[in-house]
Amino acid sequence: MAVIAVVAVTQALVAAVPDADAILKQAFDNYRAGSSSTSVAMTVHRTDWERHLDLRAWTRGQDDALVRFVAPAKDAGNATLKLGRDTWVFNPKLNAVIKLPASMMSQSWMGSDFSYNDLAKSDDIITEYTHRLLATDQAGGHTVWTIEAIPKPGAPVVWGKVALTIRDDYVVTEETFFDQDLKPARRMQTDRIATLDGRPYPVTMTMHPLDAPDQWTRIDTSDGRFNVSVPEYFFTLSNLQNPRQ
Amino acid sequence: MLLALAWRNLWRRPQRTLLSLLSMAIAAALLVFMLSFQLGVYATMKESTLRIVDGYAQFQPDGYAADPGLDRTIAHPEVLLADAISIQGVTTAAPRLNGFAILANGERSFGASVVGVDPAPERKASSIASMIRNGRYLDATDGDAAVLGASLARNLQLAVGGKVTLLGAARDGSVAADVLRVVGIYHSGIPELDRSILEMPLSRAQDTFAMTGRVSTIALVGASLGAVNRALPALGSLARRNGVSLLDWGALEPALRDALTLKYATTALLYLTLVAVVAFIILNTLLMSVLERTREFGMLLAVGMQPRLIGGMVWLELLALALAGCAIGLAIGAAITAWFEYRGILFPGMGDLLAQFGLPPQLYPTLTPLSAFIGPGAILLSVVIGGVVPYLRVMHLTAASAMRSP
């Protein structure tokens, strides 16, 4: 009886004064779930051109991901597989799988404003940073938390600081990346939140590199299923090169 | 009259005069040789460094140097290329496409610069063609050919005849992918270069990187760096007409320019010290001879010679001494320099070190009017200016007191 009471009190306290680590973890779980399967339209905007790409993405746990481009024809078939810390790319024209050297991980991914690092180290924000709740505000009928993430000493990350705002339904609404001099370098904004497979989800997000005002990459997630069983063979090199339908 | 007197005075003490002459001659000869050597080596250093890839000057799209990328290009460069080589002093204009890609061979992959080059002008613009260790350089008929640095080839475990896979981002954001055949492997001795650059034919690179009709930069080369530097004004107005930027050698290799400037500054200090020491030795000697002759000058004053004329005579003695010393030094220095300019100076065992700076194992001084005259000129000038001291001393003499001095 006493134990139950203590647990209840503790839970109440946790709910009242949320912990930055827990918020972030929850937001990440909401975004990625145990596994996920999504359809994404990506728009890469540049001063003199704009490209639209369609892709399918599958994730498993926190570490594994497979992304396959399906349109336009010029890019269809290109695929990226991430297993743990390793990343491979498949190019249909070459019909070859290439393992990305570590030195290339900061390069642009498919000409977008995302780097391979964004793909590969997506849960770094949880594991490699310490988190602090900076502010709790009310906006649009929601509680919005502002969390500051500072890399742990010696963490293998490129940013000096990351600032996030997260809504009380655990959707990240804004994420700003600061360089080592703590100057803001790029900002990911959530433009639209909708219900996807029963959960609130940032269906439209835009990445803005802050040194190039007329340049951005937008991703629209149109179809998503979470905690579905993705077959084991999905996350293999042979499936990367020869996809089974 | 005064000059004849001065000249005769000098030879009243032949030993002292000869020693003074010798010290000045040695200093002047040293300066001539050291300056010629320094200027010669620096010129070689600049030219050989620039000849590896940069060229003596470059046309680049505006803003390219600060933020290079495939989105900054020179479109349809044919007319610009033709106009550039029609300018006096420019012999070659080599268009290039500078891309970046992952190079892979089986399990192995590395990031590297991929440079699309036009083989014919590139052979003349860059010394990479002459650094081919295995195989051959690119030629005009090549399609899927590539040459790459020795370290890069070793890292990728590639030999001549092997295939290298290239994967990068094209100008339009699509995937740039290609498979090339290795036809040659170059070894420059510069580690950074040998592990980071692959060259392929320009037209193929333009297809691969969605850069049809476009290039990233144009390297300009002439008979010498000086010739291209003299052509800079004409090149600059050509660049403005075509809406591109012109970068001179210092802008292409700012680190080299700064290193040379620093080197000039530190060696200038050394040369100044040498000039000052020699000037003081000579002045000291002459001041001694003036003091020794105080009685004699008193006598001259007593018989009515003006102090101004006596001072002038002493000053002329100094001038004659300095002129003779510097002339002898100049002749000796020029002769030594000319000999080494013909023979070259070999630094045994330093070949690898020199190669890192893009230098040949044999170094040559270059005798130029500047390097020949600046050292002796500085000695002459400082001695002539320093001559004011004995002149003033003589001007202050009075007949009575001077004649009473011991």
XYZ file of C-alpha atoms in Angstrom:
651
model
C 0.000 0.000 0.000
C 2.751 2.368 0.979
C 4.767 1.308 -2.046
C 1.858 2.028 -4.354
C 1.399 5.413 -2.764
C 5.104 6.257 -3.242
C 4.962 5.149 -6.866
C 1.831 7.204 -7.442
C 3.415 10.280 -5.858
C 6.566 9.822 -7.897
C 4.586 9.517 -11.122
C 2.632 12.609 -10.249
C 5.876 14.496 -9.664
C 7.315 13.263 -12.965
C 4.189 14.433 -14.735
C 4.333 17.825 -13.066
C 8.041 18.505 -13.503
C 9.014 16.670 -16.640
C 12.571 15.597 -17.084
C 14.396 16.723 -20.234
C 15.853 13.282 -20.899
C 12.438 11.669 -20.645
C 10.772 14.222 -22.930
C 13.371 13.743 -25.601
C 13.258 9.976 -25.326
C 9.484 10.038 -25.574
C 9.562 12.359 -28.588
C 12.038 10.117 -30.311
C 9.995 7.013 -29.579
C 6.941 8.778 -30.945
C 8.821 9.661 -34.131
C 10.576 6.372 -34.759
C 8.630 3.835 -32.656
C 10.035 0.315 -32.405
C 9.936 0.140 -36.149
C 8.409 2.248 -38.879
C 7.534 2.250 -42.518
C 6.890 5.612 -44.183
C 6.435 7.212 -47.599
C 8.145 10.558 -47.938
C 8.186 13.266 -50.588
C 11.368 15.337 -50.465
C 11.693 18.778 -52.027
C 15.167 20.231 -52.442
C 15.038 23.958 -53.127
C 17.953 25.939 -54.561
C 18.248 29.433 -55.999
C 18.023 28.255 -59.576
C 16.293 24.910 -59.337
C 14.001 22.716 -57.267
C 13.792 18.941 -57.199
C 11.121 16.587 -55.984
C 11.989 13.082 -54.911
C 9.824 10.321 -53.573
C 11.190 7.744 -51.208
C 10.193 4.911 -48.958
C 11.851 4.537 -45.575
C 11.920 1.723 -43.053
C 13.452 1.825 -39.594
C 14.144 -0.837 -37.022
C 14.955 0.066 -33.431
C 17.157 3.131 -32.945
C 20.005 2.214 -35.244
C 18.864 0.628 -38.485
C 17.287 2.296 -41.481
C 16.707 1.630 -45.150
C 15.751 4.403 -47.585
C 14.850 3.678 -51.170
C 14.109 6.338 -53.808
C 11.193 5.569 -56.088
C 10.872 8.752 -58.201
C 11.835 10.544 -60.407
C 13.091 7.967 -62.862
C 16.587 9.491 -62.811
C 16.952 8.790 -59.103
C 14.715 5.769 -58.690
C 16.534 2.769 -57.298
C 19.137 4.719 -55.348
C 19.077 3.426 -51.816
C 20.828 3.988 -48.505
C 21.178 1.369 -45.787
C 22.279 2.188 -42.282
C 23.157 -0.575 -39.834
C 24.451 0.635 -36.512
C 27.249 3.111 -37.343
C 27.835 1.834 -40.884
C 26.213 3.258 -43.987
C 26.063 1.809 -47.493
C 24.641 3.325 -50.643
C 23.357 1.495 -53.685
C 23.367 3.093 -57.131
C 21.396 1.312 -59.873
C 23.442 2.820 -62.726
C 26.628 1.370 -61.262
C 24.708 -1.647 -59.925
C 27.078 -1.461 -56.993
C 26.919 -1.078 -53.239
C 29.439 1.368 -51.773
C 30.264 1.616 -48.097
C 30.547 5.238 -47.087
C 33.938 6.216 -45.686
C 33.720 7.996 -42.336
C 35.151 11.143 -43.940
C 32.123 11.369 -46.248
C 29.432 11.206 -43.591
C 29.083 14.979 -43.429
C 28.468 15.216 -47.189
C 25.049 16.078 -48.555
C 22.660 13.150 -48.821
C 21.172 12.923 -52.339
C 21.858 16.613 -52.949
C 19.627 17.688 -50.056
C 20.332 19.768 -46.952
C 20.582 16.576 -44.951
C 23.902 14.834 -44.521
C 24.530 11.122 -44.222
C 25.189 11.874 -40.560
C 21.572 12.952 -40.126
C 20.597 9.515 -41.315
C 23.220 7.547 -39.481
C 23.420 9.239 -36.132
C 19.807 10.208 -35.707
C 19.585 9.028 -32.098
C 22.827 10.775 -31.143
C 20.725 13.549 -29.708
C 19.665 11.119 -26.980
C 22.838 9.148 -26.398
C 25.637 11.668 -26.987
C 24.198 14.798 -25.387
C 23.215 15.974 -21.928
C 19.841 17.683 -21.789
C 18.425 20.568 -19.853
C 14.883 21.862 -19.770
C 15.199 25.598 -20.397
C 11.595 26.721 -20.506
C 8.002 25.528 -20.348
C 5.542 27.651 -22.320
C 1.958 27.482 -23.521
C 1.243 27.808 -27.241
C -1.815 26.857 -29.302
C -3.416 24.921 -26.459
C -0.268 22.895 -25.879
C 2.545 22.967 -23.390
C 5.810 23.511 -25.255
C 9.144 22.576 -23.730
C 12.422 24.134 -24.793
C 15.333 21.792 -24.290
C 19.005 22.498 -24.714
C 21.280 19.599 -25.615
C 25.032 19.914 -25.055
C 27.377 17.189 -26.354
C 28.963 15.015 -23.693
C 32.724 15.547 -23.408
C 34.460 13.765 -26.277
C 31.219 12.803 -27.998
C 31.708 12.066 -31.718
C 29.292 14.750 -32.899
C 29.701 17.781 -35.148
C 27.440 20.241 -33.334
C 28.352 22.474 -30.429
C 24.780 22.635 -29.169
C 21.266 21.672 -30.242
C 18.142 23.493 -29.105
C 14.756 21.780 -29.438
C 11.184 22.743 -28.800
C 8.869 19.822 -28.117
C 5.088 19.886 -27.735
C 3.351 18.035 -24.935
C 2.173 15.423 -27.457
C 5.867 14.709 -27.987
C 6.223 16.207 -31.423
C 9.441 18.125 -32.042
C 8.387 21.463 -33.492
C 11.787 23.037 -33.990
C 15.382 21.897 -33.798
C 18.268 24.335 -34.144
C 21.814 23.105 -34.639
C 24.680 25.282 -33.421
C 28.248 24.942 -34.679
C 31.266 24.596 -32.403
C 31.357 28.387 -31.974
C 27.723 28.154 -30.771
C 26.486 30.090 -33.800
C 23.207 28.719 -35.210
C 24.079 26.779 -38.382
C 20.793 25.253 -39.483
C 17.235 24.903 -38.322
C 14.685 22.149 -38.802
C 11.129 23.402 -38.547
C 7.949 21.400 -38.277
C 5.446 23.042 -40.612
C 2.477 20.710 -40.116
C 1.501 18.175 -37.489
C -1.142 15.552 -38.257
C -2.220 12.175 -37.017
C -0.363 9.379 -38.717
C -1.279 5.788 -37.902
C -2.917 6.985 -34.729
C -0.117 9.146 -33.405
C 0.646 12.881 -33.662
C 3.417 13.225 -36.198
C 5.430 16.074 -37.782
C 4.264 15.266 -41.314
C 5.928 18.320 -42.906
C 9.389 19.391 -41.835
C 11.802 21.807 -43.477
C 15.558 21.999 -42.989
C 17.028 25.470 -43.459
C 20.804 25.941 -43.624
C 21.105 29.367 -41.998
C 24.082 30.519 -44.100
C 22.082 30.130 -47.337
C 18.730 31.898 -46.985
C 17.288 30.784 -50.322
C 17.987 27.107 -49.774
C 15.955 24.443 -48.000
C 14.832 20.847 -48.045
C 11.296 19.868 -47.125
C 10.096 16.396 -46.296
C 6.420 15.461 -46.353
C 5.501 12.154 -44.797
C 2.291 10.975 -46.438
C 1.854 7.441 -45.277
C 3.240 5.842 -42.169
C 2.842 2.744 -40.114
C 4.529 2.221 -36.780
C 5.532 -0.791 -34.731
C 4.897 -3.000 -37.710
C 7.029 -6.046 -38.239
C 9.574 -5.307 -40.921
C 11.176 -8.531 -42.160
C 14.757 -9.159 -41.006
C 16.043 -9.507 -44.573
C 15.089 -5.893 -45.215
C 18.140 -4.610 -43.424
C 20.748 -6.598 -45.336
C 23.236 -5.686 -48.055
C 21.714 -8.198 -50.445
C 18.298 -6.604 -50.065
C 19.917 -3.196 -50.574
C 21.258 -4.337 -53.940
C 18.428 -6.664 -55.019
C 15.196 -5.580 -53.359
C 12.613 -8.295 -52.865
C 9.181 -6.907 -53.456
C 91.769 68.522 -57.776
C 89.889 67.469 -54.653
C 89.248 63.998 -56.079
C 92.919 63.508 -56.958
C 93.871 64.574 -53.436
C 91.337 62.196 -51.925
C 92.544 59.304 -54.072
C 96.176 59.966 -53.142
C 95.275 60.234 -49.463
C 93.712 56.791 -49.632
C 96.955 55.217 -50.849
C 99.113 56.850 -48.182
C 98.102 53.863 -46.070
C 97.713 51.103 -48.692
C 97.349 48.308 -46.138
C 94.453 49.946 -44.344
C 92.737 50.892 -47.595
C 93.107 47.374 -48.987
C 91.608 45.866 -45.818
C 88.665 48.275 -45.995
C 88.167 47.456 -49.649
C 88.284 43.750 -48.875
C 85.679 43.908 -46.112
C 83.352 45.900 -48.320
C 83.929 43.654 -51.316
C 83.249 40.499 -49.322
C 80.061 41.933 -47.848
C 78.869 43.178 -51.242
C 79.695 39.856 -52.942
C 77.874 37.949 -50.208
C 74.813 40.141 -50.569
C 74.774 39.737 -54.342
C 75.004 35.965 -54.085
C 72.585 35.522 -51.193
C 69.952 37.765 -52.709
C 70.265 36.128 -56.124
C 70.018 32.721 -54.518
C 67.034 33.682 -52.428
C 65.181 35.316 -55.302
C 66.059 32.429 -57.602
C 64.878 29.777 -55.184
C 61.710 31.687 -54.366
C 60.919 32.123 -58.037
C 61.454 28.396 -58.600
C 59.397 27.613 -55.528
C 56.526 29.808 -56.651
C 56.576 28.577 -60.209
C 56.888 24.892 -59.394
C 54.221 25.067 -56.679
C 51.851 26.943 -58.950
C 52.584 24.669 -61.875
C 51.429 21.555 -60.004
C 47.757 22.441 -60.236
C 46.957 26.120 -59.671
C 48.517 27.752 -62.704
C 49.982 31.280 -62.534
C 46.497 32.798 -62.382
C 42.924 31.552 -62.583
C 39.530 32.584 -63.802
C 36.875 31.542 -61.318
C 33.156 32.181 -60.975
C 32.457 35.040 -58.558
C 32.526 33.826 -54.973
C 34.011 30.461 -55.945
C 37.152 30.807 -53.804
C 35.128 31.351 -50.627
C 32.484 28.764 -51.417
C 33.481 26.359 -54.180
C 30.726 24.126 -55.440
C 29.119 22.890 -58.609
C 26.493 25.645 -58.379
C 29.178 28.208 -59.243
C 30.254 27.702 -62.837
C 31.618 29.434 -65.918
C 29.114 28.656 -68.692
C 30.269 28.203 -72.292
C 33.919 29.062 -71.680
C 35.097 28.572 -75.299
C 35.335 32.279 -76.219
C 36.865 33.183 -72.866
C 39.510 30.466 -73.348
C 40.393 31.729 -76.828
C 40.494 35.367 -75.676
C 42.716 34.485 -72.716
C 45.458 32.853 -74.780
C 45.379 35.716 -77.276
C 46.682 37.970 -74.474
C 50.440 38.587 -74.607
C 52.198 36.512 -71.934
C 49.512 33.831 -71.611
C 50.244 30.621 -73.476
C 47.733 28.146 -72.041
C 44.227 28.311 -70.607
C 43.121 25.008 -69.089
C 39.409 24.577 -68.253
C 38.572 22.369 -65.300
C 35.567 20.922 -63.554
C 36.129 20.468 -59.837
C 33.825 17.850 -58.396
C 33.853 15.726 -55.311
C 32.958 12.063 -55.032
C 33.347 8.849 -53.156
C 35.775 6.629 -55.007
C 35.335 2.939 -54.440
C 36.981 -0.291 -55.412
C 35.161 -3.289 -53.962
C 35.023 -2.930 -50.188
C 37.324 0.072 -50.138
C 36.116 3.632 -50.492
C 37.548 7.107 -50.000
C 36.387 10.632 -50.626
C 38.409 12.552 -53.215
C 38.383 15.546 -55.524
C 37.423 14.596 -59.045
C 38.840 17.031 -61.576
C 37.621 16.999 -65.164
C 40.442 18.232 -67.412
C 40.999 18.908 -71.104
C 44.118 16.753 -71.617
C 45.889 18.920 -74.252
C 46.020 22.258 -72.366
C 46.210 20.470 -69.028
C 49.517 18.860 -70.009
C 50.959 22.355 -70.461
C 49.268 23.930 -67.442
C 49.920 21.322 -64.775
C 52.955 19.235 -63.979
C 50.837 16.230 -62.946
C 51.193 14.889 -66.506
C 54.964 14.779 -65.966
C 54.620 13.025 -62.615
C 53.046 9.858 -64.001
C 54.833 6.929 -62.431
C 52.809 4.049 -63.899
C 50.808 4.033 -67.107
C 50.205 7.267 -68.979
C 48.459 10.628 -68.725
C 45.016 11.291 -70.210
C 44.776 12.050 -73.916
C 42.186 13.630 -76.166
C 40.590 10.354 -77.255
C 40.031 9.049 -73.721
C 36.495 8.389 -72.552
C 36.221 6.470 -69.298
C 39.866 7.034 -68.314
C 41.233 8.321 -65.034
C 44.604 9.147 -63.494
C 44.972 9.317 -59.749
C 47.582 9.912 -57.074
C 49.828 7.133 -55.821
C 48.514 7.186 -52.222
C 44.909 7.218 -53.386
C 45.606 4.283 -55.719
C 47.299 2.396 -52.878
C 44.453 3.113 -50.455
C 41.944 1.857 -53.009
C 44.240 -1.021 -53.995
C 44.056 0.079 -57.609
C 46.642 -0.469 -60.328
C 46.756 0.672 -63.949
C 43.960 -1.130 -65.783
C 41.780 -1.337 -62.665
C 38.268 0.073 -62.424
C 37.278 2.767 -59.993
C 33.678 3.546 -59.080
C 32.732 7.158 -58.578
C 29.682 8.288 -56.622
C 28.884 11.893 -55.820
C 26.358 14.676 -56.194
C 25.784 16.260 -59.592
C 25.078 19.939 -60.211
C 21.301 19.381 -60.440
C 21.256 17.489 -57.153
C 20.968 14.090 -58.791
C 23.457 11.308 -58.191
C 26.712 11.507 -60.137
C 27.846 7.960 -60.762
C 30.448 6.567 -63.103
C 32.922 3.746 -63.527
C 36.365 4.727 -64.817
C 39.401 2.805 -65.965
C 42.704 3.746 -64.336
C 45.194 4.589 -67.113
C 47.886 6.273 -65.017
C 49.100 6.833 -61.473
C 51.029 9.985 -60.578
C 53.406 10.618 -57.726
C 54.044 14.253 -56.848
C 55.741 13.711 -53.483
C 53.149 16.027 -51.931
C 51.102 13.726 -49.662
C 47.961 15.848 -49.759
C 47.910 15.805 -53.542
C 48.778 12.144 -53.956
C 45.893 10.975 -51.827
C 43.154 13.342 -52.827
C 42.900 13.990 -56.566
C 41.569 11.960 -59.463
C 41.620 13.451 -62.956
C 39.261 12.410 -65.722
C 38.423 13.780 -69.184
C 36.464 17.042 -68.986
C 33.664 16.047 -71.369
C 32.946 12.861 -69.449
C 33.030 14.722 -66.142
C 30.570 17.278 -67.559
C 28.156 14.429 -68.362
C 28.663 12.716 -65.009
C 28.198 15.863 -62.928
C 25.366 17.347 -65.065
C 27.671 20.215 -66.033
C 27.301 20.146 -69.833
C 28.871 23.292 -71.333
C 30.122 24.440 -67.931
C 33.452 24.464 -66.117
C 34.475 25.393 -62.570
C 37.773 27.181 -63.143
C 40.247 28.093 -65.879
C 43.954 27.846 -65.046
C 46.223 30.308 -66.878
C 49.884 29.655 -67.601
C 52.581 31.537 -69.512
C 56.301 31.276 -70.146
C 56.966 32.495 -66.613
C 55.094 33.745 -63.584
C 56.390 37.233 -64.393
C 54.940 37.091 -67.910
C 51.488 36.206 -66.562
C 51.765 38.814 -63.808
C 52.434 41.438 -66.499
C 49.319 40.210 -68.338
C 47.130 40.602 -65.218
C 45.629 43.990 -66.210
C 44.521 42.647 -69.606
C 43.271 39.422 -67.996
C 41.437 41.450 -65.366
C 39.465 43.448 -67.932
C 38.711 40.231 -69.851
C 37.421 38.708 -66.597
C 35.201 41.732 -65.922
C 33.736 41.611 -69.439
C 32.870 37.949 -68.890
C 31.544 38.333 -65.362
C 34.151 36.099 -63.729
C 36.841 36.694 -61.087
C 40.568 36.740 -61.770
C 42.820 35.361 -59.045
C 46.556 36.036 -59.148
C 49.149 33.657 -57.734
C 49.001 35.150 -54.241
C 45.248 34.679 -54.087
C 45.620 31.084 -55.274
C 48.353 30.242 -52.784
C 47.959 32.700 -49.902
C 49.938 30.460 -47.547
C 52.922 30.451 -49.911
C 52.683 34.209 -50.405
C 52.594 34.823 -46.657
C 55.458 32.393 -46.018
C 57.620 34.159 -48.621
C 56.751 37.591 -47.248
C 57.764 36.447 -43.777
C 60.970 34.956 -45.165
C 61.796 38.206 -46.982
C 61.247 40.134 -43.771
C 63.519 37.911 -41.666
C 66.315 37.737 -44.224
C 66.066 41.495 -44.786
C 66.981 41.864 -41.122
C 70.060 39.720 -41.711
C 71.084 41.769 -44.760
C 70.556 45.024 -42.891
C 72.803 43.809 -40.082
C 75.515 42.910 -42.589
C 75.258 46.311 -44.293
C 75.309 48.139 -40.962
C 78.366 46.244 -39.679
C 80.327 46.939 -42.849
C 79.284 50.592 -42.900
C 80.423 51.056 -39.294
C 83.760 49.348 -39.956
C 84.463 51.674 -42.863
C 83.327 54.792 -40.989
C 85.435 53.834 -38.005
C 88.490 53.441 -40.205
C 87.966 56.791 -41.877
C 87.267 58.564 -38.613
C 90.584 57.172 -37.362
C 92.371 58.531 -40.382
C 90.713 61.928 -39.878
C 91.835 62.032 -36.225
C 95.361 61.035 -37.193
C 95.470 63.905 -39.648
C 94.128 66.617 -37.310
C 97.474 68.452 -37.313
C 97.652 68.212 -41.067
C 94.128 69.601 -41.443
C 95.079 72.429 -39.028
C 97.969 73.275 -41.314
C 95.724 73.284 -44.370
C 93.325 75.600 -42.549
C 96.219 77.860 -41.574
C 97.340 78.235 -45.176
C 93.803 79.237 -46.102
C 91.991 76.085 -47.276
C 88.290 76.272 -46.520
C 86.944 73.723 -43.959
C 84.192 72.899 -46.506
C 86.801 71.764 -49.020
C 88.691 69.681 -46.476
C 85.391 68.033 -45.416
C 84.559 67.462 -49.067
C 87.927 65.825 -49.612
C 87.406 63.440 -46.685
C 83.925 62.638 -47.928
C 85.296 61.968 -51.413
C 87.878 59.596 -49.910
C 84.990 57.660 -48.394
C 83.012 57.724 -51.615
C 85.964 56.492 -53.679
C 86.647 53.730 -51.187
C 83.003 52.646 -51.122
C 82.648 52.775 -54.905
C 85.771 50.691 -55.439
C 84.823 48.184 -52.733
C 81.294 47.760 -53.979
C 82.399 47.456 -57.595
C 84.884 44.724 -56.699
C 82.241 42.983 -54.547
C 79.659 43.249 -57.285
C 82.065 41.733 -59.798
C 83.028 38.851 -57.504
C 79.436 38.237 -56.397
C 78.115 38.334 -59.939
C 80.834 35.946 -61.098
C 80.081 33.421 -58.324
C 76.351 33.732 -58.909
C 76.727 33.298 -62.652
C 78.837 30.193 -62.082
C 76.217 28.613 -59.837
C 73.452 29.788 -62.116
C 75.135 27.689 -64.784
C 76.142 24.773 -62.548
C 73.273 24.670 -60.049
C 73.648 23.913 -56.365
C 72.959 20.344 -55.333
C 71.724 19.607 -51.833
C 72.555 15.938 -51.304
C 69.943 14.004 -49.303
C 67.445 16.835 -49.307
C 65.561 15.790 -52.424
C 62.465 14.575 -50.562
C 62.277 17.625 -48.366
C 62.648 19.957 -51.335
C 60.065 17.952 -53.297
C 57.507 18.691 -50.580
C 57.908 22.352 -51.422
C 57.641 21.526 -55.090
C 61.349 22.164 -55.615
C 63.793 20.245 -57.801
C 66.836 18.706 -56.039
C 69.134 21.147 -57.864
C 68.651 24.821 -57.000
C 69.713 27.761 -59.141
C 70.362 31.348 -58.126
C 69.058 33.943 -60.576
C 71.171 37.036 -61.201
C 68.886 39.967 -61.905
C 69.651 43.711 -61.893
C 67.677 43.931 -58.657
C 69.510 41.113 -56.864
C 72.895 42.380 -58.153
C 72.616 46.065 -57.291
C 70.482 46.210 -54.183
C 73.171 44.843 -51.778
C 76.178 46.888 -52.969
C 73.843 49.860 -53.418
C 72.752 49.640 -49.786
C 76.375 49.519 -48.593
C 77.314 52.473 -50.781
C 74.353 54.510 -49.629
C 74.864 53.864 -45.926
C 78.602 54.643 -46.158
C 77.923 57.857 -48.094
C 75.313 58.972 -45.553
C 77.556 57.918 -42.640
C 80.294 60.105 -44.185
C 78.492 63.103 -42.706
C 80.118 62.276 -39.355
C 83.812 62.795 -40.382
C 82.680 65.732 -42.565
C 81.108 67.503 -39.582
C 84.148 66.691 -37.479
C 86.395 68.427 -40.000
C 84.040 71.420 -40.218
C 84.416 72.002 -36.479
C 88.201 72.229 -36.617
C 89.966 75.536 -36.050
C 93.505 76.077 -37.292
C 95.087 76.993 -33.951
C 93.702 74.162 -31.824
C 94.036 71.570 -34.586
C 97.726 72.361 -35.046
C 98.362 72.026 -31.320
C 96.844 68.537 -31.156
C 99.358 65.713 -30.704
